[in-house]
Short mmCIF file of C-alpha atoms in Angstrom, two decimals:
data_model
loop_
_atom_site.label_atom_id
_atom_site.label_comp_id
_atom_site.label_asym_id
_atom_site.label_seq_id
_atom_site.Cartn_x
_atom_site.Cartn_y
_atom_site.Cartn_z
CA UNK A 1258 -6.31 0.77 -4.80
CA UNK A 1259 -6.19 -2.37 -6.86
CA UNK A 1260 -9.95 -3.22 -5.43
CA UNK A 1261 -12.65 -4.27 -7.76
CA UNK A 1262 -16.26 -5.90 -7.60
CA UNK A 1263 -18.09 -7.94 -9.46
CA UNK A 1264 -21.28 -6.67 -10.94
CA UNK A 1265 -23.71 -8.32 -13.79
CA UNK A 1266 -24.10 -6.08 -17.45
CA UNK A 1267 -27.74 -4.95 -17.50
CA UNK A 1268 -27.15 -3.24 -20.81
CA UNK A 1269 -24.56 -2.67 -23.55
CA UNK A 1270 -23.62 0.26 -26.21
CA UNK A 1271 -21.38 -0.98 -28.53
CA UNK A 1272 -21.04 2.40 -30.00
CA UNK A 1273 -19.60 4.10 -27.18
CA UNK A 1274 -17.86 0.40 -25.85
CA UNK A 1275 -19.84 1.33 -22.85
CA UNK A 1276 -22.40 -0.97 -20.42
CA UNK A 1277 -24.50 -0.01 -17.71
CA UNK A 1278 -23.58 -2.16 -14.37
CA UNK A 1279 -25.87 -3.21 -11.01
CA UNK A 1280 -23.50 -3.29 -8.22
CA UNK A 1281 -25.47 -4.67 -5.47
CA UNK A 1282 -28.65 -3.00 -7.31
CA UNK A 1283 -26.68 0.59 -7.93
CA UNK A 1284 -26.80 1.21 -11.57
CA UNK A 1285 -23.40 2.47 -12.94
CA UNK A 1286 -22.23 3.07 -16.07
CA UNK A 1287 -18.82 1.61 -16.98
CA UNK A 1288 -16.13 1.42 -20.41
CA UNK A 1289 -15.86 -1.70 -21.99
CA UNK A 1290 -12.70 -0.69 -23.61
CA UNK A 1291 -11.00 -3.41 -21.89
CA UNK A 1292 -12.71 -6.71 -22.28
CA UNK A 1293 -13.77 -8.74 -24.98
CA UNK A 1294 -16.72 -10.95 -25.94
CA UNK A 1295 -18.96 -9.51 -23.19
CA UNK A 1296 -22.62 -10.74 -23.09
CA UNK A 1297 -25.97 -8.93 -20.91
CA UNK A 1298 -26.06 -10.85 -17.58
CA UNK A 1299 -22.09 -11.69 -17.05
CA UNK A 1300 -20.20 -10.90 -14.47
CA UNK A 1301 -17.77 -8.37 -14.82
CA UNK A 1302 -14.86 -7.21 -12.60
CA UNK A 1303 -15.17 -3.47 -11.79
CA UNK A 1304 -12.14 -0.99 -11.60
CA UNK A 1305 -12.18 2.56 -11.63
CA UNK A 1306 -15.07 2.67 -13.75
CA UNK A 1307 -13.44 -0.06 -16.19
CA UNK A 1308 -14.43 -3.73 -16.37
CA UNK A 1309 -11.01 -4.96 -16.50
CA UNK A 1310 -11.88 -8.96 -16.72
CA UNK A 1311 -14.90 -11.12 -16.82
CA UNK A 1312 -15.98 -13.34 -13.87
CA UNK A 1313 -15.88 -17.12 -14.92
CA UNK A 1314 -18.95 -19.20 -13.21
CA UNK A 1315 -17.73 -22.77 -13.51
CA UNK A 1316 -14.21 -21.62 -11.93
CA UNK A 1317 -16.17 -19.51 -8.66
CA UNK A 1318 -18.05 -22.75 -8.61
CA UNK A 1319 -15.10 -25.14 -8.67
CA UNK A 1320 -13.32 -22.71 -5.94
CA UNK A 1321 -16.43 -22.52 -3.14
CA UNK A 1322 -16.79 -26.27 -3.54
CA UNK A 1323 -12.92 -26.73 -2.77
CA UNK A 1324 -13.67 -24.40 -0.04
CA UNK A 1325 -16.79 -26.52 0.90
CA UNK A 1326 -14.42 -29.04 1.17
CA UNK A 1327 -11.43 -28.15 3.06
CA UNK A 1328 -12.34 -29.87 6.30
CA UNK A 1329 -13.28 -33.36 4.80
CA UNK A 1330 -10.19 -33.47 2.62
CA UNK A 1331 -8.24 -33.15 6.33
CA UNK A 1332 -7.84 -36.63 8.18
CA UNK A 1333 -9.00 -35.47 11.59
CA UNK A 1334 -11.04 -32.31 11.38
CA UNK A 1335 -11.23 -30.60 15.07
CA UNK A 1336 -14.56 -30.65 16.47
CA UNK A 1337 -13.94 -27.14 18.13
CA UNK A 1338 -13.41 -23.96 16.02
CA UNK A 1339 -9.58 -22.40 16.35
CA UNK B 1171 -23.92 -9.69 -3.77
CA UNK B 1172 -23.15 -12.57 -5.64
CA UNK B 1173 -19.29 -13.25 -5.89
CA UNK B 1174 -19.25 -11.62 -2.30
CA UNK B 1175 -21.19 -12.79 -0.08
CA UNK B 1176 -20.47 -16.71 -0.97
CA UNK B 1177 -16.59 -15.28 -0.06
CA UNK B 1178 -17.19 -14.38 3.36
CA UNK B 1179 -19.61 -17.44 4.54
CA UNK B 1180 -18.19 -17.84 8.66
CA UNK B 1181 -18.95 -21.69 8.37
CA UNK B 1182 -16.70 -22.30 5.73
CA UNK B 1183 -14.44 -20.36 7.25
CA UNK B 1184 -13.95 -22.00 10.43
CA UNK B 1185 -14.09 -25.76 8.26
CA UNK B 1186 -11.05 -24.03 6.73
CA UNK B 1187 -9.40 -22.92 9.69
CA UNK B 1188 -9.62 -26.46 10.98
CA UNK B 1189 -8.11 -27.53 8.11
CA UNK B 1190 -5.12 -25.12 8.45
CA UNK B 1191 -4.62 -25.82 12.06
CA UNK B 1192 -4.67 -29.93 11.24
CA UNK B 1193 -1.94 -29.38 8.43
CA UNK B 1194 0.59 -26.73 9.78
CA UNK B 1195 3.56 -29.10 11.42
CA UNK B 1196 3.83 -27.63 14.91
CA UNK B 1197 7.48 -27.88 14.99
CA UNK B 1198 8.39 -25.08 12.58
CA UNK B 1199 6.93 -21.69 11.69
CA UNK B 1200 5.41 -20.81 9.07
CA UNK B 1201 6.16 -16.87 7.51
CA UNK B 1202 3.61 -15.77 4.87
CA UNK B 1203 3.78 -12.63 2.82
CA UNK B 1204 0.63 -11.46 1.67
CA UNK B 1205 1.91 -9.29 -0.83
CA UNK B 1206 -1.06 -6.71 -1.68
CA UNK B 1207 -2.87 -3.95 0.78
CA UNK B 1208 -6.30 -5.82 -0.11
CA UNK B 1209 -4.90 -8.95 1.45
CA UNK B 1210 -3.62 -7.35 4.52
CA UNK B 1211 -7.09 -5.51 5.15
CA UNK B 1212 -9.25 -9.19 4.71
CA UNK B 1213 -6.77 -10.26 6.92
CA UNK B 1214 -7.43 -7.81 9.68
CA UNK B 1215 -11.28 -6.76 8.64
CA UNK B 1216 -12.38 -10.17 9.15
CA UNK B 1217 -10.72 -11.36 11.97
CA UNK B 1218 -8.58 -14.47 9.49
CA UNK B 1219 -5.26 -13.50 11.77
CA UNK B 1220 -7.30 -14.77 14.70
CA UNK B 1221 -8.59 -18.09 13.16
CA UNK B 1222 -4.57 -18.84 12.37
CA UNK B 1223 -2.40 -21.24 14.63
CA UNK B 1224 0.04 -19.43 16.28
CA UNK B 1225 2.95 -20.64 14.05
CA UNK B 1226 1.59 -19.52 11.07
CA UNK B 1227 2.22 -15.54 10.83
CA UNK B 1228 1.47 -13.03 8.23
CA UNK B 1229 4.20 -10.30 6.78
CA UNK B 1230 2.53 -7.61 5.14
CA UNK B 1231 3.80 -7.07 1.66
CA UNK B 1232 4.15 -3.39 -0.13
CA UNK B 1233 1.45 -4.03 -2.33
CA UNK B 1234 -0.33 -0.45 -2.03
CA UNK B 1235 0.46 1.75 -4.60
CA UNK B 1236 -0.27 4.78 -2.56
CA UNK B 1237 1.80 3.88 -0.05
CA UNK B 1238 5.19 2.88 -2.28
CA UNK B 1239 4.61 6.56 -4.30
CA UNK B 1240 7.34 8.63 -2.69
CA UNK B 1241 7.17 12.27 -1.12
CA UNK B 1242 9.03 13.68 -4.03
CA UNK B 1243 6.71 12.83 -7.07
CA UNK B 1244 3.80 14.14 -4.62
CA UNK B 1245 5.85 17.15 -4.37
CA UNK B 1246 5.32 17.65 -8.33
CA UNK B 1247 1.90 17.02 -8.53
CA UNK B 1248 1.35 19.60 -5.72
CA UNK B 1249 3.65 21.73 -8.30
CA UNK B 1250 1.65 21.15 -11.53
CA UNK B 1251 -1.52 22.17 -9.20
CA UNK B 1252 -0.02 25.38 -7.80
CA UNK B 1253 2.68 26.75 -9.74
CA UNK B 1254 1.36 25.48 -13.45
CA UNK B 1255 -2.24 25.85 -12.67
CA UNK B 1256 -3.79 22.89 -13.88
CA UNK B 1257 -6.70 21.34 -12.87
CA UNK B 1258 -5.29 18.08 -11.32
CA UNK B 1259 -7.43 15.12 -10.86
CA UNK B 1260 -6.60 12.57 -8.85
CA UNK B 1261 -8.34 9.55 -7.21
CA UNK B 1262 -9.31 9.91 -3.61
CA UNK B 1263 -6.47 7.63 -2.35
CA UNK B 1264 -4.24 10.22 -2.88
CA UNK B 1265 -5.65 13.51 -1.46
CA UNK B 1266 -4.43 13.20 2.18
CA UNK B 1267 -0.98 11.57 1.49
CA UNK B 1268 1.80 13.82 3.63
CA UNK B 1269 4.00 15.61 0.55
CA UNK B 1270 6.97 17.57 2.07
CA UNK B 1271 6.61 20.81 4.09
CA UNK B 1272 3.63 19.75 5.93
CA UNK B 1273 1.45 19.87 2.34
CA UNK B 1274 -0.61 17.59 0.76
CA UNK B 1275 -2.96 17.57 -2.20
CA UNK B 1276 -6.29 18.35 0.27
CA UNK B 1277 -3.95 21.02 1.60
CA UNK B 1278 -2.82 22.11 -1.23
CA UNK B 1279 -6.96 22.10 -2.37
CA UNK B 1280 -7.56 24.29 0.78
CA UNK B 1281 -5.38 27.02 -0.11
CA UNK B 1282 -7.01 27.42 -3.52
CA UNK B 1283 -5.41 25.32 -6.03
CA UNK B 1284 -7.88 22.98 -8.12
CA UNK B 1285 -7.82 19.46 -7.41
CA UNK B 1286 -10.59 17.76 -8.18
CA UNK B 1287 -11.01 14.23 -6.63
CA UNK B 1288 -12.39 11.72 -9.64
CA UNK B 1289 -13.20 8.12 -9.25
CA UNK B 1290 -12.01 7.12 -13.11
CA UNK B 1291 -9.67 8.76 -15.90
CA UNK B 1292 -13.34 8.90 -17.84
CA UNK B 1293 -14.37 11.47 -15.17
CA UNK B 1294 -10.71 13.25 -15.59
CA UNK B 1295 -11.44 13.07 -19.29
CA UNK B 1296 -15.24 14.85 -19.20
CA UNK B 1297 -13.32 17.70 -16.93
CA UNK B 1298 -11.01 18.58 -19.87
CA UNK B 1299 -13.63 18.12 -22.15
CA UNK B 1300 -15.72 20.60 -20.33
CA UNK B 1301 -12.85 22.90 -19.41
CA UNK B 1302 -11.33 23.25 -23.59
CA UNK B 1303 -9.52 26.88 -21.79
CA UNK B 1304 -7.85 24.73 -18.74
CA UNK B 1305 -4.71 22.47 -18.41
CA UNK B 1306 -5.90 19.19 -16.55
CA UNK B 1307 -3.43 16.62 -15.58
CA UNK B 1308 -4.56 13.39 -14.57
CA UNK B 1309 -2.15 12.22 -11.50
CA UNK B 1310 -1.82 8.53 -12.80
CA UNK B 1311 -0.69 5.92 -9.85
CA UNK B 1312 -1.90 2.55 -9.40
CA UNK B 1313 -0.13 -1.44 -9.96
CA UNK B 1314 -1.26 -3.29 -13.58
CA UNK B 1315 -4.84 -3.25 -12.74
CA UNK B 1316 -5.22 0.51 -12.87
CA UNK B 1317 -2.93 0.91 -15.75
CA UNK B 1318 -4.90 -0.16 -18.27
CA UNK B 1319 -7.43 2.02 -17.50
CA UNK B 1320 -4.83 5.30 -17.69
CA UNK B 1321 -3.73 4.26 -21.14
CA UNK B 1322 -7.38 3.65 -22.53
CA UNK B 1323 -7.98 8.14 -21.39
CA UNK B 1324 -4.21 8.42 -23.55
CA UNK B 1325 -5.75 6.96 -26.23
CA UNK B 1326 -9.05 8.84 -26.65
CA UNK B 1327 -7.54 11.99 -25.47
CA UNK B 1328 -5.41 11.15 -28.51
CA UNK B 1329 -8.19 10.23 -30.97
CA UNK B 1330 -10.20 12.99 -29.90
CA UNK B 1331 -7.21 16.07 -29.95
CA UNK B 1332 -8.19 16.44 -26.41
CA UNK B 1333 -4.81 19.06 -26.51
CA UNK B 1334 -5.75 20.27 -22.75
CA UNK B 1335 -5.28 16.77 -21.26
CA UNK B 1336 -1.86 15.38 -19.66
CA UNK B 1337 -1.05 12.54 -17.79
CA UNK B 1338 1.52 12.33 -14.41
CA UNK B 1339 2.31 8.88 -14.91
CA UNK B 1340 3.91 6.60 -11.81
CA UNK B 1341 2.31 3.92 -12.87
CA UNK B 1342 4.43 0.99 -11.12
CA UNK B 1343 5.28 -2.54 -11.94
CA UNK B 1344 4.51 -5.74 -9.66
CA UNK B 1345 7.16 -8.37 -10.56
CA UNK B 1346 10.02 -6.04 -10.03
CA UNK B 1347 9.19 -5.55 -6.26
CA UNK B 1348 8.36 -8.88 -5.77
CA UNK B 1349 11.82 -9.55 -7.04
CA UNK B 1350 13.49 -6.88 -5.07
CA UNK B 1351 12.33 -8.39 -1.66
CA UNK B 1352 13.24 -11.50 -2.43
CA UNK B 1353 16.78 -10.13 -2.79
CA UNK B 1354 16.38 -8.08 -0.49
CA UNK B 1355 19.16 -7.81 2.38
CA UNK B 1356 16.51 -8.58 5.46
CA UNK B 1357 15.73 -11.70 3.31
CA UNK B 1358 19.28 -12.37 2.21
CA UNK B 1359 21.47 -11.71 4.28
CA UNK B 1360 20.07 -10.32 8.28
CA UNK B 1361 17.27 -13.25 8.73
CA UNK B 1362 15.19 -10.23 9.50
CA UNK B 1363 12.59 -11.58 7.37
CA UNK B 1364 11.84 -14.75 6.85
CA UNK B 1365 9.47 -15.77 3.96
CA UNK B 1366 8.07 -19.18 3.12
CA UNK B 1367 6.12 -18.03 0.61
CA UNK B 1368 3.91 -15.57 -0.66
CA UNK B 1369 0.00 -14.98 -1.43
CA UNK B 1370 0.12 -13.44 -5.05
CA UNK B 1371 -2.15 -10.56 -6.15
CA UNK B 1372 -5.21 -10.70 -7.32
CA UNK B 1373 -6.16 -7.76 -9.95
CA UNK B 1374 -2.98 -7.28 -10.84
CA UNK B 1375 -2.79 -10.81 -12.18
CA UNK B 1376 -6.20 -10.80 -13.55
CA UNK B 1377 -4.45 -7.97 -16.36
CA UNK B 1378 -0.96 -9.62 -16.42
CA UNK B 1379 -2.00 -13.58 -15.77
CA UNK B 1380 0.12 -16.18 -13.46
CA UNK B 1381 2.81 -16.66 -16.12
CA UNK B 1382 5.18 -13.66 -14.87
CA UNK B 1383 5.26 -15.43 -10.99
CA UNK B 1384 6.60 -18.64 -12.53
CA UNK B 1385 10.51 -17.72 -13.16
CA UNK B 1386 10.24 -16.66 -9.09
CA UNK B 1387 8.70 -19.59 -7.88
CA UNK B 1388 11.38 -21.42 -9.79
CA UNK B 1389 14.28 -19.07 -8.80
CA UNK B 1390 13.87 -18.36 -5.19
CA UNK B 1391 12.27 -21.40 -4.28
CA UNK B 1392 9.32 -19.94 -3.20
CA UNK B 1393 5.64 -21.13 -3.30
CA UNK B 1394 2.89 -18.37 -4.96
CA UNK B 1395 -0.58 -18.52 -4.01
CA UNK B 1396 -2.54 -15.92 -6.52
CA UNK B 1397 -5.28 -15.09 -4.11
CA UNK B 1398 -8.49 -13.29 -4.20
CA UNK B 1399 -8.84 -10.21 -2.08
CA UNK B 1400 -12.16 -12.04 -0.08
CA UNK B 1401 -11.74 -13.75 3.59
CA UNK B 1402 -12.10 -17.49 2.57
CA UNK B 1403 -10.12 -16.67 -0.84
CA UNK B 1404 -7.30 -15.86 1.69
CA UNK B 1405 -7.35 -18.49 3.89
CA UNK B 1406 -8.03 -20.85 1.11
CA UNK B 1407 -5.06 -19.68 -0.27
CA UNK B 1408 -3.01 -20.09 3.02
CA UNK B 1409 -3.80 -23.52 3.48
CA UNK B 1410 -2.52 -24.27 -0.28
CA UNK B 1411 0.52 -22.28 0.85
CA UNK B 1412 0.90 -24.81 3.55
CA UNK B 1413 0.20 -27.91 1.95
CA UNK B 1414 3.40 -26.51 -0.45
CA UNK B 1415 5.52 -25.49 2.56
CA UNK B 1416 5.04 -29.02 3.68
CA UNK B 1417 5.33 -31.23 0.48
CA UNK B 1418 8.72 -28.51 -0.07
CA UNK B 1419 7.49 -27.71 -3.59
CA UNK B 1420 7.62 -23.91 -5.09
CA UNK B 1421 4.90 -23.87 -7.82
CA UNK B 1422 2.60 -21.15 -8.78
CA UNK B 1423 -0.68 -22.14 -7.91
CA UNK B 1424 -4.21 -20.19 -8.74
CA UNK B 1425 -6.80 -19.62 -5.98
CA UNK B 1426 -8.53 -17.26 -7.88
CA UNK B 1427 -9.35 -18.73 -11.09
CA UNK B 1428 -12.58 -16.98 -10.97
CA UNK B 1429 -10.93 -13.70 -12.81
CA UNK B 1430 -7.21 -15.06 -12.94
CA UNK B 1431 -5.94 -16.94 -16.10
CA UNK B 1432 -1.89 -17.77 -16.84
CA UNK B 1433 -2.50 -15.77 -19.88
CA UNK B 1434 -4.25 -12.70 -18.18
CA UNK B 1435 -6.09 -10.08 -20.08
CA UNK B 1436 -4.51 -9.67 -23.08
CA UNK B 1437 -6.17 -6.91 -24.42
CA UNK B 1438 -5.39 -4.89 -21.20
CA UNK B 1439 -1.50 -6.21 -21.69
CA UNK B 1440 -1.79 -4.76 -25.60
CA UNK B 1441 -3.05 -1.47 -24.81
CA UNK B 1442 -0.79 -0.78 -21.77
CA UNK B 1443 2.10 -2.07 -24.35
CA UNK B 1444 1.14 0.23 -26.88
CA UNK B 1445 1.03 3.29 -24.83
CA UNK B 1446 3.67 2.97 -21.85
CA UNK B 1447 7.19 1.75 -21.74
CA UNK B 1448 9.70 0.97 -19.11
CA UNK B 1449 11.53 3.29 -17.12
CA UNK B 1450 15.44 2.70 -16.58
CA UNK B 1451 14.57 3.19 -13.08
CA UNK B 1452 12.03 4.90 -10.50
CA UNK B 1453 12.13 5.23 -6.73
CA UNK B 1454 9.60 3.32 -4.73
CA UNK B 1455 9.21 4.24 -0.77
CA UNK B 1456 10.83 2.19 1.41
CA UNK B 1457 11.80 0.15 -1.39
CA UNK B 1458 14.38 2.79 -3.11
CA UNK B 1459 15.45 2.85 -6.36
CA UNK B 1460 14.86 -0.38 -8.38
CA UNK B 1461 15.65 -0.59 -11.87
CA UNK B 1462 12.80 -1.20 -14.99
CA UNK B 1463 10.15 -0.73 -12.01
CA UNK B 1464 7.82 1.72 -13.52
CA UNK B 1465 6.01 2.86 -16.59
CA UNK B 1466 5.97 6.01 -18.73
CA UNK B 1467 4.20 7.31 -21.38
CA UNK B 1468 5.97 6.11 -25.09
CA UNK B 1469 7.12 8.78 -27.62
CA UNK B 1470 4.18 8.70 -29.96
CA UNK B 1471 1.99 9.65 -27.24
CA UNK B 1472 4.25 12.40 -25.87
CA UNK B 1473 1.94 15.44 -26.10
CA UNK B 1474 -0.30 14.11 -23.69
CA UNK B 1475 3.05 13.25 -21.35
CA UNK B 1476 2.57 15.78 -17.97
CA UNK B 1477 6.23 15.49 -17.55
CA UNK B 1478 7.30 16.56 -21.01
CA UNK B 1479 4.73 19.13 -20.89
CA UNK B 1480 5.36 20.82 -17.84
CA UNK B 1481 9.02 21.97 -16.21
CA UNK B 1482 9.30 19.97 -12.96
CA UNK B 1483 11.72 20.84 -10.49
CA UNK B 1484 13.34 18.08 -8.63
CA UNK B 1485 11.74 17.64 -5.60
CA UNK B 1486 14.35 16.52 -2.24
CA UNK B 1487 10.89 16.13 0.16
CA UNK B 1488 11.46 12.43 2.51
CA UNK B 1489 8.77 11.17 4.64
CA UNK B 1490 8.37 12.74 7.97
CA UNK B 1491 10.94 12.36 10.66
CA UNK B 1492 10.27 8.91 12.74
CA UNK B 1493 7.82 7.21 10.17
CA UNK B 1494 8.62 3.95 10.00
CA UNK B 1495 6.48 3.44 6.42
CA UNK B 1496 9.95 2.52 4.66
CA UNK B 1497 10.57 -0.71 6.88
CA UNK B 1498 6.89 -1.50 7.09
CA UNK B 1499 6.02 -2.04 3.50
CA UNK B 1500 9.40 -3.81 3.25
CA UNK B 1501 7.73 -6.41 5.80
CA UNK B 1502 10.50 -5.47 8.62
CA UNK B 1503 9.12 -4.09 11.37
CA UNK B 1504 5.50 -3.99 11.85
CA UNK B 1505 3.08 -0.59 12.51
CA UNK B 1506 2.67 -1.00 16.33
CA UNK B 1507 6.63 -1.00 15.78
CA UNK B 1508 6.28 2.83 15.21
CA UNK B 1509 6.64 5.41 17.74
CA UNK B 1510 4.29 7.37 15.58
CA UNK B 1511 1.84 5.06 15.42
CA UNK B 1512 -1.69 5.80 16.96
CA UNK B 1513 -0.01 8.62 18.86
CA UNK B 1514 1.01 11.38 16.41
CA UNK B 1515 0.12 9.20 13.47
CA UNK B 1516 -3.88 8.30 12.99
CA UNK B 1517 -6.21 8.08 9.99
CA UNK B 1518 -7.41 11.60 11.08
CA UNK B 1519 -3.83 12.97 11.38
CA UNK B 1520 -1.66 10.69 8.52
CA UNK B 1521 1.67 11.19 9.28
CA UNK B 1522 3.05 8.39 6.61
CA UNK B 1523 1.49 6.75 3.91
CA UNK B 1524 0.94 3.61 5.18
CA UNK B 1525 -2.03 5.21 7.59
CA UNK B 1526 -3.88 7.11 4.78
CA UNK B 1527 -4.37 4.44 2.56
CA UNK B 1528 -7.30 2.40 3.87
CA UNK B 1529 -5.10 -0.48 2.48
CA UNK B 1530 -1.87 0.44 4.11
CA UNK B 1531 -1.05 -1.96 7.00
CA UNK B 1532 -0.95 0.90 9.43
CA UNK B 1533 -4.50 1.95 8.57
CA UNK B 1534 -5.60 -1.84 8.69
CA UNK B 1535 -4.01 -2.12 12.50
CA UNK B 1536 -5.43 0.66 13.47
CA UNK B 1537 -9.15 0.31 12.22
CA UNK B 1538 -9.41 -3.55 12.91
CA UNK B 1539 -6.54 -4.76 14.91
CA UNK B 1540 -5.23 -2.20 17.52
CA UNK B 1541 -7.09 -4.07 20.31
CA UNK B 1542 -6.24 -7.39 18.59
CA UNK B 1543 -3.25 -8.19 20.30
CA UNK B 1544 -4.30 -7.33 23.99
CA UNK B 1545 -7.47 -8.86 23.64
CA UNK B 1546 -5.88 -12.05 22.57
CA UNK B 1547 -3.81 -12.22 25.58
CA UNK B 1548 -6.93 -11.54 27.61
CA UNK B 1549 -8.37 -14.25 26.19
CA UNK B 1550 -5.59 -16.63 26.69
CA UNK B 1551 -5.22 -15.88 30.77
CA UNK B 1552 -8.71 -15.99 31.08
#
């Protein structure tokens, strides 16, 4: 229920606080109504045909390279997978 | 797709499972309660139970709105379809869910009333639009994240004197049912469930922000990871539930600070604020009655207010006789705990909620993990 994906803002009518979406190259149209300060080519967070946030860069970045990093920040990594 | 795909890389996965297995302390157990439906279906989709260490196990959480809506207000929406006539639209989740007497919205579709299955309240709005000599009732359900979404369709039904359009609301609260387990009896008192700490949602906090977890952490002594509903934002989040469990600290911590402030989405939070207030109390299944739970629709929009609109009798439906739903989504017993389960009870034949939402933990067993456990074992003797 509470699932939503990311897709980028192709276009945007401030009029109707409506933009039209690519999810995974499947135009949709989606409101607006709830986010602010929305720019062509962010990310925004898709829910029931409502972005309901924006998707911050810097902070995905930040979280795949702590990801990235998991093993190495681990004293004696196992050379065999679990 | 990006934001996906770099989510579900297997390399990183298994760096990360290392990582887990070379911090858990072998000498104790580790109880995690991933509290939403999207966390238990990564969990079982992708195979993250597997990469675990066998002291570190997973208690699904009630975090599936379908699944916590009880028989009763089904029961009325069944009502506003059949006896009132409207044209009720509903989201998908919700057609198949078991109401009493055997019924259920598709059911209820199949003998002739009009429910229309719609993927947003915009859709549910165009349908009154184009219907100005129909009733239609949107049948609102959903956590914080689809909330927001419900009030925006009160609001421009509102603007626009959309006087044919009415809202159900059951529109449900996260905080209070994270509470409520936490003083729960099984926690409390039995030892029937043990929780270390929990894996936080993820849309729901990207509307109300981390700030509302903090006075648990604090209370209860209990770490929160807010996690993202992808395989390595789980198990990322797991191992910073460890490292807490470990150091014995109880903070709220952010895995997802892709989409998830402290603050949240404050706009959302304004327009949910404006249009919804609390109710004194609402029943949840398996949860019961818990007070200031649930939303409904404030005075000033009351014209637009299903409820107010339409006389409602009080519905006595329960759940069907040997579901075990209730103690699932309170984390008790799990679904191969069910008699029901993949016997009476499969996605095809839903006997309880927990198997008709594709996030239910009975629906995630059975599509991904029925053969998990055996096949494990298998593994092991071999």
């Amino acid at each position: 229920m509470c699932l939503a994906l990311p897709a980028k803002i192709l276009s945007i009518d401030d009029d109707a606080e409506t933009a039209v979406v690519s999810l995974a190259g499947v135009k949709k149209e989606i409101s607006l109504a709830l986010v602010e300060g929305v720019g062509i080519g962010d990310f925004v967070l898709v829910h029931v045909g409502y972005a309901i946030n924006t998707v911050n860069p810097e902070e995905a970045e930040k979280t795949l390279a702590l990801m990235a990093d998991a093993g190495l920040l681990n004293e004696a990594p196992s050379e065999t997978p679990v | 797709m990006k934001y996906v795909d770099e989510f579900r890389q297997k390399d990183v996965a298994r760096k990360i499972a290392d990582a887990i297995a070379n911090t858990v302390d072998p000498n104790r157990t580790y109880h995690v309660m991933e509290f939403c439906g999207g966390h238990t279906h990564a969990l079982f989709r992708y195979g993250v139970q597997d990469l675990m260490p066998d002291n570190l196990i997973f208690v699904h959480g009630p975090g599936c709105p379908v699944c916590v809506l009880p028989v009763p207000r089904i029961d009325n929406a069944i009502e506003l379809a059949v006896r009132h006539g409207v044209i009720l639209c509903s989201y998908g989740d919700m057609m198949r869910v078991p109401a009493s007497k055997k019924t259920s919205l598709i059911k209820a579709k199949a003998a002739g009333a009009d429910v229309r299955m719609v993927y947003s309240t915009r859709d549910a709005l165009k349908i009154a639009r184009d219907n100005p000599d129909r009733q239609v009732t949107f049948f609102a359900i959903g956590f914080e994240t689809t909330t927001p979404p419900t009030a925006v369709a009160i609001k421009l039904a509102m603007a626009e004197g959309l006087e044919n359009f009415s809202v159900f609301c059951n529109h449900v609260l996260t905080p209070p049912a994270i509470r409520h387990i936490l003083q729960s009896p099984e926690v409390n008192d039995y030892g029937t469930v043990s929780i270390d700490g929990f894996l936080g949602p993820s849309h729901v906090s990207s509307i109300i922000g981390t700030q509302p977890y903090e006075c648990f952490a604090e209370e209860f002594q209990k770490p929160i990871i807010i996690t993202g509903f992808e395989p390595l934002d789980v198990m990322q989040a797991t191992l910073m539930l460890v490292r807490q469990i470990n150091d014995g600290r109880f903070e709220v911590e952010n895995e997802y600070s892709r989409v998830v402030t402290r603050e949240g989405n404050r706009k959302a939070q304004d327009l949910m604020a404006e249009v919804f207030e609390l109710r004194s109390t609402f029943e949840w299944r398996g949860l019961g009655e818990m007070p200031n739970s649930a939303l409904r629709i404030r005075n000033t929009f009351a014209p637009f207010d299903a409820e107010k609109r339409f006389a409602l009798t009080e519905s006595t439906g329960r759940d069907v006789k040997g579901c075990e739903c209730p103690a699932i989504l309170r984390g008790v017993k799990n679904p191969t705990d069910c008699k029901l389960f993949g016997t009476v009870c499969t996605p095809d034949n839903p006997q309880g909620s927990c198997m008709v939402s594709s996030e239910g933990s009975c629906a995630a067993y059975w599509s991904y993990g029925r053969f998990r456990l055996e096949c494990r074992e298998k593994a092991k003797a071999a």
